[in-house]
Coordinates of C-alpha atoms and ligand atoms in Angstrom, one line a residue:
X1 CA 13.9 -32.0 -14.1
X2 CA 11.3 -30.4 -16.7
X3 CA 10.8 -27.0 -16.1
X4 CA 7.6 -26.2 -14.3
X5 CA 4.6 -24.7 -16.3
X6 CA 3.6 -21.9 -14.6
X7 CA 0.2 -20.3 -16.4
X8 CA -0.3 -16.6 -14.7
X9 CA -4.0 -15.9 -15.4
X10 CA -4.4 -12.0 -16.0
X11 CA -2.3 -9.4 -17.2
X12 CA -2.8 -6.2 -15.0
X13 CA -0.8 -5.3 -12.1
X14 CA -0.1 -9.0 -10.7
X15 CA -0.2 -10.7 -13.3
X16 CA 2.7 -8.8 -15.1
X17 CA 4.6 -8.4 -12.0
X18 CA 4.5 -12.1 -11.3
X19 CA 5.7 -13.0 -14.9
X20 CA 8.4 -10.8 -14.9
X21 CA 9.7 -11.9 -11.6
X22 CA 9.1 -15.5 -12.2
X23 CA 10.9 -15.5 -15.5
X24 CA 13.6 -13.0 -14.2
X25 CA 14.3 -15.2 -11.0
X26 CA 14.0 -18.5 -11.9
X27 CA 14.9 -18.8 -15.1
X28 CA 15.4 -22.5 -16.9
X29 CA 13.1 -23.6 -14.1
X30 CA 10.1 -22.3 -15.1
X31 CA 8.0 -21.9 -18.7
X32 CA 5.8 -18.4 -18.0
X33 CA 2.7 -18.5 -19.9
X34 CA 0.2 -15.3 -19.2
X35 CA -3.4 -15.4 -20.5
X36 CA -4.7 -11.7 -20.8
X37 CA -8.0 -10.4 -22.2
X38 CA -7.7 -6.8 -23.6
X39 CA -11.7 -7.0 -24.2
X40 CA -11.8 -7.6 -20.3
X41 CA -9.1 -5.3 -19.5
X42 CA -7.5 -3.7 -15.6
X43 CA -8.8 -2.3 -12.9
X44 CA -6.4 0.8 -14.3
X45 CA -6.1 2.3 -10.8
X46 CA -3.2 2.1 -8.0
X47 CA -1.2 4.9 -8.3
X48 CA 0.4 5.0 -4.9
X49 CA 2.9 2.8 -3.7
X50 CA 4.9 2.0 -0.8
X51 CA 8.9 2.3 -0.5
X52 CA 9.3 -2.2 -0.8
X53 CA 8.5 -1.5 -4.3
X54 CA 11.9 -0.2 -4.3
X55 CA 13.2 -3.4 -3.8
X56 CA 10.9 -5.1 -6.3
X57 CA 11.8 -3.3 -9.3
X58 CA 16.2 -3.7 -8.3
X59 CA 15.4 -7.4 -7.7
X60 CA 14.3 -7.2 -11.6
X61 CA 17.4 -4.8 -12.6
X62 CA 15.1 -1.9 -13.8
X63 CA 16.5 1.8 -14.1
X64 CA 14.9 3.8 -11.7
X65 CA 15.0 6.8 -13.9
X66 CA 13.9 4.6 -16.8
X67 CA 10.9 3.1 -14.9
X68 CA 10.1 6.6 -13.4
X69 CA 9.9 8.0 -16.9
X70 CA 8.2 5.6 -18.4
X71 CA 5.3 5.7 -16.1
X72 CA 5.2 9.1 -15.5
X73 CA 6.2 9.0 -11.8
X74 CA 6.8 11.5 -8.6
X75 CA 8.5 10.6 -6.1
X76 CA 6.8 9.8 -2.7
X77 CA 7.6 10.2 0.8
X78 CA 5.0 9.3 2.3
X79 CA 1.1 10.5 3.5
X80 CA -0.6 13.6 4.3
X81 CA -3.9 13.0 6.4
X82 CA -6.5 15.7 6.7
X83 CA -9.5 15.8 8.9
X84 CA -9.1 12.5 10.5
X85 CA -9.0 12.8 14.0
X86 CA -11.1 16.1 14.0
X87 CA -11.9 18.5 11.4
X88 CA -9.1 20.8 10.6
X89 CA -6.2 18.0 11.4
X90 CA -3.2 17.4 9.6
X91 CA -0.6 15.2 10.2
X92 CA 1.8 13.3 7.8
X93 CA 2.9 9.5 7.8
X94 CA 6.2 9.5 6.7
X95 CA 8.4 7.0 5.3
X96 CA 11.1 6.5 7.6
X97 CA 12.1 7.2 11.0
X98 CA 11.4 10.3 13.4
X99 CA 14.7 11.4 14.8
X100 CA 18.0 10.1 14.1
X101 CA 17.0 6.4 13.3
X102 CA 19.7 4.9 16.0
X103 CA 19.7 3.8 19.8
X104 CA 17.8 1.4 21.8
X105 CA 14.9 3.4 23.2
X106 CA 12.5 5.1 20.4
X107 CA 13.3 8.6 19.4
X108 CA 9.4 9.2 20.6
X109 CA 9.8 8.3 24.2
X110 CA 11.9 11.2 24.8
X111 CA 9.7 13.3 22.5
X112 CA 7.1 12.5 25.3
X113 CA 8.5 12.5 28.3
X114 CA 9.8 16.1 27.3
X115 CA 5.5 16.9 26.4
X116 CA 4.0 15.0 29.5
X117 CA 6.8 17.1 31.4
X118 CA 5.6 20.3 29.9
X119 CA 8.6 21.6 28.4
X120 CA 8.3 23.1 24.7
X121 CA 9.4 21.0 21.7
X122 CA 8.1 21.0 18.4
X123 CA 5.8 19.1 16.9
X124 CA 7.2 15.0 15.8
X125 CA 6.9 15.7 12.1
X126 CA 9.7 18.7 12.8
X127 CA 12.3 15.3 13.8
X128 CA 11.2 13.6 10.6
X129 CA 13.2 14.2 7.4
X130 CA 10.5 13.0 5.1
X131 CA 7.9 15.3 6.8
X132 CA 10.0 18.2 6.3
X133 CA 10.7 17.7 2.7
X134 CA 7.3 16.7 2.2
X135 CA 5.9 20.1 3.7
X136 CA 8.7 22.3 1.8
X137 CA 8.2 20.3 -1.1
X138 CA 11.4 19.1 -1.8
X139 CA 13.2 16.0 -2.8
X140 CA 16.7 14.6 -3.0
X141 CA 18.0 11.1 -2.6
X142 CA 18.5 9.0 0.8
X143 CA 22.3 9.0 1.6
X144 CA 23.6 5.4 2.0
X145 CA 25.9 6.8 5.0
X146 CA 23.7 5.5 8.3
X147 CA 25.5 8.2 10.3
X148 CA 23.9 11.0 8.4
X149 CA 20.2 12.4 8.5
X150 CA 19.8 12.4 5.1
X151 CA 20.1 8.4 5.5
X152 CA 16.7 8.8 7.9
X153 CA 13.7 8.9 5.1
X154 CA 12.7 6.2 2.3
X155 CA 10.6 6.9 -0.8
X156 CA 7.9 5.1 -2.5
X157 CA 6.2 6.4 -6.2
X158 CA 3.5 8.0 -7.4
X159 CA 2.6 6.5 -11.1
X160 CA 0.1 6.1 -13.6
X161 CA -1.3 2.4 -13.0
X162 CA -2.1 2.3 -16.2
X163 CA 1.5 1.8 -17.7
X164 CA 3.3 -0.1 -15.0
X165 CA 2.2 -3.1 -16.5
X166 CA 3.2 -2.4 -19.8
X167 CA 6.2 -2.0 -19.0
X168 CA 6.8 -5.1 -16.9
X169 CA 5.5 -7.0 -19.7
X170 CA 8.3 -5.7 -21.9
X171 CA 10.7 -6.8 -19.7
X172 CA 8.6 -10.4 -18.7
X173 CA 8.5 -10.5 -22.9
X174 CA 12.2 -10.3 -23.3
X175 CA 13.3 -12.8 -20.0
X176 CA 10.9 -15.6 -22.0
X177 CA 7.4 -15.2 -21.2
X178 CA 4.6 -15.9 -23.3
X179 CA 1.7 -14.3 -23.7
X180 CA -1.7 -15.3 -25.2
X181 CA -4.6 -13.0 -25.5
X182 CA -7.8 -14.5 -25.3
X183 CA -11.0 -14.8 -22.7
X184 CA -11.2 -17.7 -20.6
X185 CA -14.2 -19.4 -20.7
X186 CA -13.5 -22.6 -19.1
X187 CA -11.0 -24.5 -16.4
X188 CA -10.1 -27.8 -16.8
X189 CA -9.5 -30.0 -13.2
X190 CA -8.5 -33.7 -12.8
X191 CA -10.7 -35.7 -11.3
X192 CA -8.6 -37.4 -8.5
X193 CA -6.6 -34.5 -7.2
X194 CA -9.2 -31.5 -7.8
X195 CA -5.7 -29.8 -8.9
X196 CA -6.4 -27.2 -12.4
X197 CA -5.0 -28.7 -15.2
X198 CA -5.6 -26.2 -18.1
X199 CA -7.4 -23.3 -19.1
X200 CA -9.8 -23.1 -22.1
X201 CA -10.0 -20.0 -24.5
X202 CA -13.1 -18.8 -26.6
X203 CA -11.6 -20.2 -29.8
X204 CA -11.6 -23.7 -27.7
X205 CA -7.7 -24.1 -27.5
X206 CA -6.7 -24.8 -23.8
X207 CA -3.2 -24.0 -21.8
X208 CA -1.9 -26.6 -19.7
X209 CA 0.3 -25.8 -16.6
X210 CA 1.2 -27.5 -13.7
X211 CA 1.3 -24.4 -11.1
X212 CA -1.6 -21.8 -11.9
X213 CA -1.2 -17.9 -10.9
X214 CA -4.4 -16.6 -10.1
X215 CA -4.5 -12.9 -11.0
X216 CA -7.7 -12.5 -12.7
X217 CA -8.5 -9.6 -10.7
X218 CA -11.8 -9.1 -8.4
X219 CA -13.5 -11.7 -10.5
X220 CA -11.2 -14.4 -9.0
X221 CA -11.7 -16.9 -11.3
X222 CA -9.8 -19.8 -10.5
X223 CA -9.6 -19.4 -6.4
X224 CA -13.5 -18.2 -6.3
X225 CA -15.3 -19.5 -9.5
X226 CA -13.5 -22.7 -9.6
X227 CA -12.2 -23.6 -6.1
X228 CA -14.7 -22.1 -4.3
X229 CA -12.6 -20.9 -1.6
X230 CA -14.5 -18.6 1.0
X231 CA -14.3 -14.7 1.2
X232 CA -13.5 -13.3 4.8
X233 CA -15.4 -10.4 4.9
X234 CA -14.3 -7.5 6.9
X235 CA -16.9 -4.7 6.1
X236 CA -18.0 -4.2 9.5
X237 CA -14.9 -2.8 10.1
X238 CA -13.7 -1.3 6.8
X239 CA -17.2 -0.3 5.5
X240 CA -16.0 1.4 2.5
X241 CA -17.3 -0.7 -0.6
X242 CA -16.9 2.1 -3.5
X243 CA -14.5 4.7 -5.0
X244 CA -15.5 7.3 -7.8
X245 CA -12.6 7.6 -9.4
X246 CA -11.5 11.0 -11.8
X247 CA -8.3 12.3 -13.1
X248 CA -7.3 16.3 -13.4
X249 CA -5.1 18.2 -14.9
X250 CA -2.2 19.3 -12.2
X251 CA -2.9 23.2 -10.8
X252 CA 0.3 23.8 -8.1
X253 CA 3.1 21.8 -7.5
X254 CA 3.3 18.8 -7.9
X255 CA 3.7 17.3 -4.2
X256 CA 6.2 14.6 -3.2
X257 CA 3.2 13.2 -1.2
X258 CA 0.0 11.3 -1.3
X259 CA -3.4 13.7 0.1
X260 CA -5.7 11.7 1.7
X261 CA -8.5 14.1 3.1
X262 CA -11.2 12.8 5.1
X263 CA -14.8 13.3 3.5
X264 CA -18.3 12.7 5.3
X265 CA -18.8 9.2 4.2
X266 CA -15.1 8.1 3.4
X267 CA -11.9 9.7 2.7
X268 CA -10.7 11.0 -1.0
X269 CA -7.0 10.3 -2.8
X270 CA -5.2 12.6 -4.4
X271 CA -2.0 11.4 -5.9
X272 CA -0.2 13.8 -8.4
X273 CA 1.9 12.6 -11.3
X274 CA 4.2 14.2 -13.8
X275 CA 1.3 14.5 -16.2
X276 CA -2.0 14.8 -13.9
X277 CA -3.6 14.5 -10.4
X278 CA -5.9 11.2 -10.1
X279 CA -8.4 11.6 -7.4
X280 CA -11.1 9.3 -6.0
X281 CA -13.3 9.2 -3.3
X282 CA -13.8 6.1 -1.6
X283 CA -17.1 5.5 0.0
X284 CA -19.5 3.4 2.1
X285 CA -22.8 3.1 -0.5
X286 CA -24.8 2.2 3.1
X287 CA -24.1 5.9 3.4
X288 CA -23.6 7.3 0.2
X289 CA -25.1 7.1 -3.5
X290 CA -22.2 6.4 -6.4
X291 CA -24.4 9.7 -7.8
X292 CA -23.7 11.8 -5.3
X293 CA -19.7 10.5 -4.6
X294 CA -19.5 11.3 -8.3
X295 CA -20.3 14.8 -7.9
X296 CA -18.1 15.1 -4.7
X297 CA -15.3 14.2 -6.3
X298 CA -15.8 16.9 -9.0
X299 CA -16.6 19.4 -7.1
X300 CA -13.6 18.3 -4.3
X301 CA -10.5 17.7 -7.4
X302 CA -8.3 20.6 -7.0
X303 CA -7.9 21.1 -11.2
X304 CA -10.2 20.9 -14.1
X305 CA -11.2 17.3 -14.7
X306 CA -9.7 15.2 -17.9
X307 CA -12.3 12.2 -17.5
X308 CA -15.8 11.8 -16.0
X309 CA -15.4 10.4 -12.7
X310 CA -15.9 6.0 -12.9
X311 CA -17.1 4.3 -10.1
X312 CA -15.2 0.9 -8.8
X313 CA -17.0 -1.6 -6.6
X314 CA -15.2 -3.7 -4.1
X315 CA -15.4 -5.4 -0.6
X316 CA -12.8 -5.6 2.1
X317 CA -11.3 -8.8 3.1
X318 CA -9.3 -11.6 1.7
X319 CA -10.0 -15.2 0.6
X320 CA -9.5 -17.9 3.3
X321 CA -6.5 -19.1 1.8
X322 CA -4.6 -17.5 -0.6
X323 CA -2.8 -20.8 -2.3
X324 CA -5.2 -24.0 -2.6
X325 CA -4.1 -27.6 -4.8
X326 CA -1.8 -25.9 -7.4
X327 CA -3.4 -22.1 -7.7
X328 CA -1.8 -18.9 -6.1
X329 CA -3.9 -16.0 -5.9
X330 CA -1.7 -13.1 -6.2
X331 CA -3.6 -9.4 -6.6
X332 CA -7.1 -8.7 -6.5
X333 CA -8.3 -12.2 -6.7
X334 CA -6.8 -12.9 -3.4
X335 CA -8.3 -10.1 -1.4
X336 CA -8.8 -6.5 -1.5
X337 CA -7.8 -3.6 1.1
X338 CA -8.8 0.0 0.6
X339 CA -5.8 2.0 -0.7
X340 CA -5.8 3.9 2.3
X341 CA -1.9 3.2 2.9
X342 CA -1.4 2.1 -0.7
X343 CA -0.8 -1.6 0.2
X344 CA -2.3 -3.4 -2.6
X345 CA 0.7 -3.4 -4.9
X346 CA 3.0 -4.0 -1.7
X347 CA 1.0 -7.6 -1.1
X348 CA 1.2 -8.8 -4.8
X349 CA 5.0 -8.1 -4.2
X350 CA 4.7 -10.2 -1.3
X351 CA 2.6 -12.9 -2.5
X352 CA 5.2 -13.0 -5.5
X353 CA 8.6 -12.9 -2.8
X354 CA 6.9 -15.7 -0.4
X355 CA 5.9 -17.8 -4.0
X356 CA 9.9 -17.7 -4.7
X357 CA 10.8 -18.4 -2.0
X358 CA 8.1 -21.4 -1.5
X359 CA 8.2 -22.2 -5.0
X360 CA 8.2 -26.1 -5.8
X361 CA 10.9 -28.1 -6.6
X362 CA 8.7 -31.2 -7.9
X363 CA 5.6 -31.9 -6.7
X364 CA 3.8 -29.3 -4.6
X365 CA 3.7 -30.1 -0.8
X366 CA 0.9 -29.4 1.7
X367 CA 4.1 -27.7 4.3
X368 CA 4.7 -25.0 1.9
X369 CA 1.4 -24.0 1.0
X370 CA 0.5 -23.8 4.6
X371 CA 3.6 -21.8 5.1
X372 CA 3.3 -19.7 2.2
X373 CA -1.0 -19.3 3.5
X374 CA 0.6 -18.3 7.2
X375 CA 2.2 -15.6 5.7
X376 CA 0.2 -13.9 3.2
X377 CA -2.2 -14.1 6.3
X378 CA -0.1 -12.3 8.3
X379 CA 0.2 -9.2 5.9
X380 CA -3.4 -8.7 5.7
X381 CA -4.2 -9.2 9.3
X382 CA -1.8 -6.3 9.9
X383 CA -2.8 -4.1 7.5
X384 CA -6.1 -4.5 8.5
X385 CA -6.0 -3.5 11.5
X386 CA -3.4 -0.9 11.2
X387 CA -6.3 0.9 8.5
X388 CA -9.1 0.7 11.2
X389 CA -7.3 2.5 13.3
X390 CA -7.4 5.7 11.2
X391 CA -11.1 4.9 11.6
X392 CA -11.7 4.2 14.8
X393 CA -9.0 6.7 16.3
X394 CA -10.8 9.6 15.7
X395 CA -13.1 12.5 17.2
X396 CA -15.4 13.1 14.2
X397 CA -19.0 12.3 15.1
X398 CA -20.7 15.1 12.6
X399 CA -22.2 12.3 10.4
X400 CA -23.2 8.7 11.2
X401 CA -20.3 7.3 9.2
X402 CA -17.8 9.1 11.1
X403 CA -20.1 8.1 14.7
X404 CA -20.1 4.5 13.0
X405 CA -16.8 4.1 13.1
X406 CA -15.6 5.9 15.9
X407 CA -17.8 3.8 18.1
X408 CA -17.9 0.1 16.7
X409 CA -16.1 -2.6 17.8
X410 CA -12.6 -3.7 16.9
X411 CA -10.6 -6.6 16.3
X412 CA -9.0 -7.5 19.9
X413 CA -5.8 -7.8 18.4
X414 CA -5.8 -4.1 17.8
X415 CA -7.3 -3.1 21.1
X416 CA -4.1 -4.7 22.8
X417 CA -2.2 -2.9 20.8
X418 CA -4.2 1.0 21.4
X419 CA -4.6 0.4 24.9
X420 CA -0.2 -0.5 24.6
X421 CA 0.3 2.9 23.1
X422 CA -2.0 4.6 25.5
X423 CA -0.5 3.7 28.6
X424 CA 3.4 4.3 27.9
X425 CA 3.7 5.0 24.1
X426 CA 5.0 1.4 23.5
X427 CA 4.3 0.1 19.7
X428 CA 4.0 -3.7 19.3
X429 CA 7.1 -4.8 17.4
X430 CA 7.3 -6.6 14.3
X431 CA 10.2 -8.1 13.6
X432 CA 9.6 -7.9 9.4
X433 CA 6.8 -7.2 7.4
X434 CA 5.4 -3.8 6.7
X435 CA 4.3 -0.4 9.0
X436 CA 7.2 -0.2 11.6
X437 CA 6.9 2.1 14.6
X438 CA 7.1 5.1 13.2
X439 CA 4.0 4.3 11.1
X440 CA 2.2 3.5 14.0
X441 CA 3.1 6.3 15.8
X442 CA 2.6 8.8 13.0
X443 CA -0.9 7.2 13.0
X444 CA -1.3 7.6 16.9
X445 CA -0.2 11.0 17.4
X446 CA -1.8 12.1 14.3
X447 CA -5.5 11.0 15.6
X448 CA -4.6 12.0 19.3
X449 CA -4.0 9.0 20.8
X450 CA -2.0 9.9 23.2
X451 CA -0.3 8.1 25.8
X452 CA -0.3 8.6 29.8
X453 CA 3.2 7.8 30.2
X454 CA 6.7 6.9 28.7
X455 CA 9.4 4.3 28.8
X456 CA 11.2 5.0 32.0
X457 CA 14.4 4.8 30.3
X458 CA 13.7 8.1 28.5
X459 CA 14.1 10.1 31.9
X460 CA 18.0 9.5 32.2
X461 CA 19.5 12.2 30.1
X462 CA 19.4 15.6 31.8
X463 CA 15.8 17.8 30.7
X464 CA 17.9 20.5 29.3
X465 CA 20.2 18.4 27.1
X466 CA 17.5 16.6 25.5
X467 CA 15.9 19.9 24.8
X468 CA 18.5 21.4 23.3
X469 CA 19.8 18.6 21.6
X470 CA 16.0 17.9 19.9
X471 CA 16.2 22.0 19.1
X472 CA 19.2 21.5 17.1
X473 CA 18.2 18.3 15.2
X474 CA 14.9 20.1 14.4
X475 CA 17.2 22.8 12.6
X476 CA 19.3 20.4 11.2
X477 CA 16.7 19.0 9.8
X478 CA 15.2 21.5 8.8
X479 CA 18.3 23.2 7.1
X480 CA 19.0 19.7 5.5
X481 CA 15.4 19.8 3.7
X482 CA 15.7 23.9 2.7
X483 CA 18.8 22.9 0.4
X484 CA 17.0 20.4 -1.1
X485 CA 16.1 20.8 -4.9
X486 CA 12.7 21.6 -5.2
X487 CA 10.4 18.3 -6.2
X488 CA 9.1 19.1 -9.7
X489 CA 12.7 20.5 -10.4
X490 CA 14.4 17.3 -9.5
X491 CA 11.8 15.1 -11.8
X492 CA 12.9 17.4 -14.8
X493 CA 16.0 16.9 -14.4
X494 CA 16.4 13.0 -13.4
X495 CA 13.3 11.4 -15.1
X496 CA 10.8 13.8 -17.1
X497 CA 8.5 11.7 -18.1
X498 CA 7.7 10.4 -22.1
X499 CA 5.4 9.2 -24.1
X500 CA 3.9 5.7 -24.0
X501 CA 5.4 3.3 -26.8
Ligands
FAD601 C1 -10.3 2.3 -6.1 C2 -9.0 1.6 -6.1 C3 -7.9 2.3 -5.8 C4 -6.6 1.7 -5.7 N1 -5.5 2.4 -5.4 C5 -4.4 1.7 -5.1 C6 -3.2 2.4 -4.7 O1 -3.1 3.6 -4.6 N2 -2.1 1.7 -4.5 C7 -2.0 0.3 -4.6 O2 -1.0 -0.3 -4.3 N3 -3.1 -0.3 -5.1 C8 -4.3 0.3 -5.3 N4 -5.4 -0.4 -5.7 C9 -5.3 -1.8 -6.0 C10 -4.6 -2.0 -7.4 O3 -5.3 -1.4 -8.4 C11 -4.5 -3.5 -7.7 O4 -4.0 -4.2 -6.6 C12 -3.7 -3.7 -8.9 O5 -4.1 -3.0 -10.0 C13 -3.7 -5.2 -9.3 O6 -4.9 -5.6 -9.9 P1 -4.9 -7.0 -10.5 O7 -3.8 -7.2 -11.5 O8 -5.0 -8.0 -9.4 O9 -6.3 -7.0 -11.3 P2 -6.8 -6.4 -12.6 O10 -6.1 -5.1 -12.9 O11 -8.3 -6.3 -12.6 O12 -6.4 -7.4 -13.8 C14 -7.1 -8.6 -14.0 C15 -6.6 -9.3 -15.2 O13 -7.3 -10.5 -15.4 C16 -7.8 -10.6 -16.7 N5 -9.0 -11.5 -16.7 C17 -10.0 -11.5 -15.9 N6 -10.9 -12.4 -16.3 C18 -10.4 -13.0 -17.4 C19 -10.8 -14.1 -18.2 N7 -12.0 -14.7 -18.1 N8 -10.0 -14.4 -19.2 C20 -8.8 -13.8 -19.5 N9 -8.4 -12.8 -18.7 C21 -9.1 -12.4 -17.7 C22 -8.1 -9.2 -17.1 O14 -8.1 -9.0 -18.5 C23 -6.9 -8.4 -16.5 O15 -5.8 -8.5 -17.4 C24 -6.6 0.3 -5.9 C25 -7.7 -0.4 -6.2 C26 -8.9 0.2 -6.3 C27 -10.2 -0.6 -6.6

């Protein structure tokens, strides 16, 4: 069979990341042709990620140390919160587990039958490897060995958004992508199926294709502008519909660790790299001029500023469905959820795994784009309601934002699953996907939800063992993390970063 013409429209983020896996995973199969406008250009931000894009980047064969390098990385264990449940609050969500990672009954159930019992034991974050490196600032790599604590934490990155692609294209370039620059003016559809056919160029020349990757970016220009596929809005829960974004110069170390610290009308980033510390403040405009988030962010950036703050407009939800007649939108054009957890590059790398796995072998077929819809579906309706939580979980009433969200309504599928945690500390399961338990309750604990009881199960061992068995993994832990290289230390030495080509 002829190999499939797959057109990717857009070359930020998704776009590049599709090509590169398409022509790296199914090579012969498929001709990868990418349209890009450099006059149009990238959004340019996404700096944090989460530990799947890991995965991503092996699937491709890329050289961590390279990759790292090349886009100026840090490493990332995971999330500091600040002032979310009540002014003065800190709490980290970690990538990976809270105790030893093993055993039938959660690590967390003992934790808080030992609390609701009265009986002194630190805090979680002191059972979780990644919280203690992340608070002593120190980084090494997870040990393959299950059996040993060092095997308990996963990473993520930290990188300049702004050079991921590049270098994706590189590698997209030499696996037998094309590439065409050029604004897109005009789409092409045939009359009887509604399917695209081609895309036309400002100089009038026009790419065919026969599968169509949109990854135009918010303008979704093939799902929205041509297929007119609705937007499921989600404001009312996720109000915020702004960032001011502004980088600075690095003054500290640089943390293995994203900041996200509540503000009075949204939350600010701060993400450090090797060469800088990009901050933005993401913000509800019902509450909050883009004047006055510009000058918060100045005045809030921990190090002297290297640009004037920009501001980005968006809106939360995702398009109805994300595949329709022969165009996948994959990025931005397919739906937008505030970086609060960093999942935006996490659902292109979805969208991209479920598209292989989907991808057609002749014509395409209403079963797999259904399937393919079901589970791009999925991810967002998780996510979502895994961010209002931080919202709605919290204390804070000293401005309407904060007494907005504190007090509205919320989706019923994550009221089942508070009202879960709150009676016994259970955590709805998921079998795949992303935010396990210990996400969840990071998030809980963090924002004082806090349960009434525990899983029975947790009252067999003796009191005293399990409190001097939790003492001594605490120390281990700790002990573990203290002869850790420090974070900074290990990126000069494993991947100090270079110059862009
Ligand atoms: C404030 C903010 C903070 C974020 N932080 C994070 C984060 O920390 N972590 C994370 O994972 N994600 C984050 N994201 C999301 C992340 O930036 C995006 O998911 C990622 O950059 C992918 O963008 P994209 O490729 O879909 O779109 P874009 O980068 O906008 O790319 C769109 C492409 O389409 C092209 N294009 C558009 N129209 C045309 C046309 N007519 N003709 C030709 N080409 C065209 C453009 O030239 C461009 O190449 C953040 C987003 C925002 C807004």
């Amino acid at each position: 069979m002829a190999a499939k013409r797959v057109v990717v429209v857009g070359g930020g983020t998704a776009g590049w990341m599709t090509a590169a896996a398409v022509a790296s995973l199914l090579p012969g199969r498929c001709d990868v042709h990418l349209v890009e406008s450099e006059a149009i250009g990238i959004v340019g931000v996404g700096e944090a990620t989460l530990p799947h894009i890991r995965s991503f980047n092996e699937r491709l064969g890329i050289d961590e140390a390279d990759f790292m390098a090349a886009t100026r990385a840090t490493f990332k264990l995971g999330i500091e919160f600040v002032d979310w449940g009540r002014i003065g609050d800190s709490y980290i969500h970690p990538f990976g587990t809270f105790g030893p990672g093993t055993g039938e009954i959660d690590f967390h159930q003992f934790w808080l039958r030992l609390r609701q019992q009265g009986l002194g034991v630190p805090d979680l974050d002191h059972f979780s490897m990644a919280c203690t490196m992340a608070r002593m600032n120190r980084f090494a790599l997870p040990s393959t060995d299950p059996r040993r604590l060092e095997s308990t934490f996963g990473y993520a990155y930290q990188f300049d958004a702004t050079l991921y692609a590049p270098y994706l294209r590189a590698i997209a370039e030499a696996r037998g992508a094309r590439r065409t620059e050029g604004r897109i003016v005009a789409v092409h559809r045939d009359g009887e199926s509604g399917d695209v056919v081609s895309v036309q160029l400002e100089d009038g020349s026009r790419i065919e294709g026969d599968l169509f990757v949109d990854c135009s970016g918010f303008v979704s220009l093939l799902l929205d502008k041509t297929l007119g596929e609705p937007f499921e809005d989600w404001s009312k829960w996720l109000l915020n519909d702004r960032a001011a974004a502004m980088p600075c110069r690095t003054e500290g170390a640089v943390t293995p660790f994203t900041g996200v610290i509540a503000m009075p009308y949204g939350w600010r980033w701060r993400i450090p790299l090797q060469h800088r510390t990009g901050n933005g403040y993401v913000f509800s405009s019902q509450f909050l001029s883009e004047e006055e988030a510009m000058r918060a962010i100045e005045a809030a950036a921990e190090g002297e500023k290297i640009a004037d703050p920009r501001v980005l407009r968006f809106k939360a939800g995702r398009r109805r469905r994300s595949w329709v007649h022969n165009c996948v939108g994959v990025g931005l054009a397919s739906g937008f959820l505030e970086p609060l957890e960093s999942t935006s590059i996490y659902l292109i790398q979805q969208a991209i795994t479920a598209l292989l796995e989907l991808f057609p072998d002749g014509a395409i077929t209403g079963v797999e784009r259904d399937e393919y819809n079901r589970l791009i579906d999925l991810e967002y309706d998780r996510i979502r309601d895994f961010l209002i939580l931080h919202y709605h979980a919290t204390e804070r009433a000293d401005t309407p934002y904060w007494d907005y969200v504190r007090t509205m309504e919320i989706p019923d599928t994550l009221a089942e699953k508070m009202e879960l945690f709150r009676r016994r500390g259970r955590v709805v399961k998921y079998r795949e996907g992303v935010f396990l338990d210990a996400s969840w309750v990071a998030v809980y604990l963090g924002q004082r939800v806090i349960p009434q009881g525990h899983d029975l199960r947790a009252d067999a061992p003796s009191a005293e063992s399990l409190v001097a068995g939790m003492r001594k993994l605490a120390g281990d832990i700790q002990g573990i993390a203290a002869g850790m290289e420090d974070h900074g230390a290990y990126l000069r030495r494993y991947c100090p970063m270079r110059e862009a080509a």
